[in-house]
Amino acid sequence: MDGWDRVDERVLLGVGREVFERASAGLMSWDMHRGAGLAVDSPDDVVRTDTRAVLRLGVGRVSLRAPVVVTRVWRGPTRTGFTYDALPGHPEMGTETFLVELEGNVAGSAGGGAAGLVEGRPADGETRVWLTITARSRPATWWSRAGGPVTRLVQRGITRRYVAAMRRIARGA
């Protein structure tokens, strides 16, 4: 996919089923997006396949509109997430996927939590809860093309805000 910008981010949110459940709920209710400072205009409180939403960064007339459609949803005991595609009117064309995954000793993952991390790492035998964000995009408007590297920096900044929001959600904060 030459000419496409890529984001591949995978971060540890914590350990245990409780962290997974909190992170999954926050992701699937658009709370990650809201926690990153985006306004979300969606007919559904919960992410569903074919949901159309408009994400906005900023306030009023100085906000950046980003319409998207959810194209895939995962809901399972160890994986929750969704993919959306940019719609016309979005400054970028492309797709973005958000996954919360529970890995490790899933059968013994009743407890845990972000507090279960020892010096930033889970104890042996603990389940790990990961957030993975992947995006493939390129400018769709003249002004996002003109923005060049600044446009990519904005996307990276939003990704960092998503990660920070999910860390807060996973901690129960």
PDB file of N, CA and C in Angstrom, residues 13 17 19-29 46-47 72-83 97-102 129-132 166:
ATOM      1  N   LEU A  13      -2.302  -2.791  28.828  1.00  0.00           N
ATOM      2  CA  LEU A  13      -3.223  -2.016  29.662  1.00  0.00           C
ATOM      3  C   LEU A  13      -3.222  -2.476  31.109  1.00  0.00           C
ATOM      4  N   ARG A  17      -9.006 -10.427  34.022  1.00  0.00           N
ATOM      5  CA  ARG A  17     -10.318 -10.350  33.371  1.00  0.00           C
ATOM      6  C   ARG A  17     -11.011  -9.010  33.655  1.00  0.00           C
ATOM      7  N   VAL A  19      -9.772  -6.035  34.111  1.00  0.00           N
ATOM      8  CA  VAL A  19      -9.198  -5.010  33.239  1.00  0.00           C
ATOM      9  C   VAL A  19      -9.720  -5.198  31.820  1.00  0.00           C
ATOM     10  N   PHE A  20      -9.757  -6.441  31.354  1.00  0.00           N
ATOM     11  CA  PHE A  20     -10.277  -6.727  30.020  1.00  0.00           C
ATOM     12  C   PHE A  20     -11.721  -6.260  29.887  1.00  0.00           C
ATOM     13  N   GLU A  21     -12.548  -6.563  30.877  1.00  0.00           N
ATOM     14  CA  GLU A  21     -13.964  -6.183  30.820  1.00  0.00           C
ATOM     15  C   GLU A  21     -14.125  -4.666  30.816  1.00  0.00           C
ATOM     16  N   ARG A  22     -13.385  -3.963  31.670  1.00  0.00           N
ATOM     17  CA  ARG A  22     -13.469  -2.492  31.698  1.00  0.00           C
ATOM     18  C   ARG A  22     -13.013  -1.894  30.373  1.00  0.00           C
ATOM     19  N   ALA A  23     -11.871  -2.384  29.881  1.00  0.00           N
ATOM     20  CA  ALA A  23     -11.336  -1.849  28.628  1.00  0.00           C
ATOM     21  C   ALA A  23     -12.279  -2.150  27.462  1.00  0.00           C
ATOM     22  N   SER A  24     -12.837  -3.353  27.431  1.00  0.00           N
ATOM     23  CA  SER A  24     -13.772  -3.718  26.362  1.00  0.00           C
ATOM     24  C   SER A  24     -15.010  -2.829  26.391  1.00  0.00           C
ATOM     25  N   ALA A  25     -15.559  -2.620  27.574  1.00  0.00           N
ATOM     26  CA  ALA A  25     -16.755  -1.772  27.703  1.00  0.00           C
ATOM     27  C   ALA A  25     -16.444  -0.338  27.267  1.00  0.00           C
ATOM     28  N   GLY A  26     -15.290   0.174  27.672  1.00  0.00           N
ATOM     29  CA  GLY A  26     -14.914   1.533  27.288  1.00  0.00           C
ATOM     30  C   GLY A  26     -14.704   1.686  25.798  1.00  0.00           C
ATOM     31  N   LEU A  27     -14.122   0.676  25.189  1.00  0.00           N
ATOM     32  CA  LEU A  27     -13.906   0.720  23.750  1.00  0.00           C
ATOM     33  C   LEU A  27     -15.227   0.683  23.004  1.00  0.00           C
ATOM     34  N   MET A  28     -16.100  -0.252  23.384  1.00  0.00           N
ATOM     35  CA  MET A  28     -17.326  -0.488  22.624  1.00  0.00           C
ATOM     36  C   MET A  28     -18.432   0.528  22.902  1.00  0.00           C
ATOM     37  N   SER A  29     -18.215   1.438  23.842  1.00  0.00           N
ATOM     38  CA  SER A  29     -19.193   2.496  24.120  1.00  0.00           C
ATOM     39  C   SER A  29     -18.707   3.864  23.629  1.00  0.00           C
ATOM     40  N   VAL A  46     -23.607   1.865  21.698  1.00  0.00           N
ATOM     41  CA  VAL A  46     -22.664   0.761  21.628  1.00  0.00           C
ATOM     42  C   VAL A  46     -22.270   0.578  20.165  1.00  0.00           C
ATOM     43  N   VAL A  47     -20.990   0.351  19.928  1.00  0.00           N
ATOM     44  CA  VAL A  47     -20.485   0.156  18.569  1.00  0.00           C
ATOM     45  C   VAL A  47     -21.110  -1.102  17.972  1.00  0.00           C
ATOM     46  N   ARG A  72     -16.574  -3.827  10.919  1.00  0.00           N
ATOM     47  CA  ARG A  72     -16.374  -5.138  11.545  1.00  0.00           C
ATOM     48  C   ARG A  72     -16.344  -4.970  13.059  1.00  0.00           C
ATOM     49  N   VAL A  73     -16.932  -5.948  13.753  1.00  0.00           N
ATOM     50  CA  VAL A  73     -16.970  -5.940  15.213  1.00  0.00           C
ATOM     51  C   VAL A  73     -16.553  -7.307  15.722  1.00  0.00           C
ATOM     52  N   TRP A  74     -15.738  -7.330  16.770  1.00  0.00           N
ATOM     53  CA  TRP A  74     -15.370  -8.573  17.460  1.00  0.00           C
ATOM     54  C   TRP A  74     -15.888  -8.489  18.890  1.00  0.00           C
ATOM     55  N   ARG A  75     -16.548  -9.517  19.346  1.00  0.00           N
ATOM     56  CA  ARG A  75     -16.979  -9.622  20.749  1.00  0.00           C
ATOM     57  C   ARG A  75     -16.799 -11.071  21.156  1.00  0.00           C
ATOM     58  N   GLY A  76     -15.876 -11.316  22.039  1.00  0.00           N
ATOM     59  CA  GLY A  76     -15.622 -12.675  22.483  1.00  0.00           C
ATOM     60  C   GLY A  76     -15.007 -12.672  23.866  1.00  0.00           C
ATOM     61  N   PRO A  77     -14.754 -13.854  24.393  1.00  0.00           N
ATOM     62  CA  PRO A  77     -14.225 -13.944  25.754  1.00  0.00           C
ATOM     63  C   PRO A  77     -12.791 -13.434  25.895  1.00  0.00           C
ATOM     64  N   THR A  78     -12.061 -13.340  24.784  1.00  0.00           N
ATOM     65  CA  THR A  78     -10.672 -12.876  24.868  1.00  0.00           C
ATOM     66  C   THR A  78     -10.344 -11.774  23.864  1.00  0.00           C
ATOM     67  N   ARG A  79     -11.323 -11.326  23.083  1.00  0.00           N
ATOM     68  CA  ARG A  79     -11.066 -10.289  22.077  1.00  0.00           C
ATOM     69  C   ARG A  79     -12.321  -9.455  21.865  1.00  0.00           C
ATOM     70  N   THR A  80     -12.139  -8.147  21.935  1.00  0.00           N
ATOM     71  CA  THR A  80     -13.230  -7.207  21.683  1.00  0.00           C
ATOM     72  C   THR A  80     -12.658  -6.078  20.840  1.00  0.00           C
ATOM     73  N   GLY A  81     -13.424  -5.636  19.865  1.00  0.00           N
ATOM     74  CA  GLY A  81     -12.938  -4.511  19.086  1.00  0.00           C
ATOM     75  C   GLY A  81     -13.764  -4.239  17.857  1.00  0.00           C
ATOM     76  N   PHE A  82     -13.263  -3.303  17.068  1.00  0.00           N
ATOM     77  CA  PHE A  82     -13.964  -2.951  15.840  1.00  0.00           C
ATOM     78  C   PHE A  82     -13.024  -2.266  14.863  1.00  0.00           C
ATOM     79  N   THR A  83     -13.483  -2.242  13.620  1.00  0.00           N
ATOM     80  CA  THR A  83     -12.809  -1.530  12.546  1.00  0.00           C
ATOM     81  C   THR A  83     -13.780  -0.526  11.980  1.00  0.00           C
ATOM     82  N   THR A  97      -8.427   0.099  13.111  1.00  0.00           N
ATOM     83  CA  THR A  97      -8.903  -1.022  13.925  1.00  0.00           C
ATOM     84  C   THR A  97      -8.435  -0.838  15.356  1.00  0.00           C
ATOM     85  N   PHE A  98      -9.348  -1.136  16.297  1.00  0.00           N
ATOM     86  CA  PHE A  98      -9.075  -1.058  17.727  1.00  0.00           C
ATOM     87  C   PHE A  98      -9.421  -2.409  18.336  1.00  0.00           C
ATOM     88  N   LEU A  99      -8.456  -3.046  18.995  1.00  0.00           N
ATOM     89  CA  LEU A  99      -8.684  -4.356  19.615  1.00  0.00           C
ATOM     90  C   LEU A  99      -8.208  -4.349  21.058  1.00  0.00           C
ATOM     91  N   VAL A 100      -9.023  -4.930  21.937  1.00  0.00           N
ATOM     92  CA  VAL A 100      -8.622  -5.220  23.308  1.00  0.00           C
ATOM     93  C   VAL A 100      -8.546  -6.731  23.397  1.00  0.00           C
ATOM     94  N   GLU A 101      -7.385  -7.260  23.797  1.00  0.00           N
ATOM     95  CA  GLU A 101      -7.191  -8.703  23.818  1.00  0.00           C
ATOM     96  C   GLU A 101      -6.665  -9.163  25.169  1.00  0.00           C
ATOM     97  N   LEU A 102      -7.158 -10.309  25.584  1.00  0.00           N
ATOM     98  CA  LEU A 102      -6.744 -10.957  26.821  1.00  0.00           C
ATOM     99  C   LEU A 102      -5.854 -12.129  26.423  1.00  0.00           C
ATOM    100  N   VAL A 129      -3.647  -7.822  29.293  1.00  0.00           N
ATOM    101  CA  VAL A 129      -4.667  -7.155  28.493  1.00  0.00           C
ATOM    102  C   VAL A 129      -3.961  -6.137  27.607  1.00  0.00           C
ATOM    103  N   TRP A 130      -4.119  -6.334  26.312  1.00  0.00           N
ATOM    104  CA  TRP A 130      -3.438  -5.508  25.330  1.00  0.00           C
ATOM    105  C   TRP A 130      -4.431  -4.666  24.554  1.00  0.00           C
ATOM    106  N   LEU A 131      -4.031  -3.458  24.222  1.00  0.00           N
ATOM    107  CA  LEU A 131      -4.742  -2.618  23.265  1.00  0.00           C
ATOM    108  C   LEU A 131      -3.901  -2.553  22.008  1.00  0.00           C
ATOM    109  N   THR A 132      -4.509  -2.870  20.880  1.00  0.00           N
ATOM    110  CA  THR A 132      -3.837  -2.770  19.594  1.00  0.00           C
ATOM    111  C   THR A 132      -4.614  -1.797  18.717  1.00  0.00           C
ATOM    112  N   MET A 166      -7.530   4.809  27.188  1.00  0.00           N
ATOM    113  CA  MET A 166      -7.748   3.391  27.501  1.00  0.00           C
ATOM    114  C   MET A 166      -7.020   2.985  28.778  1.00  0.00           C
TER     115      MET A 166
END
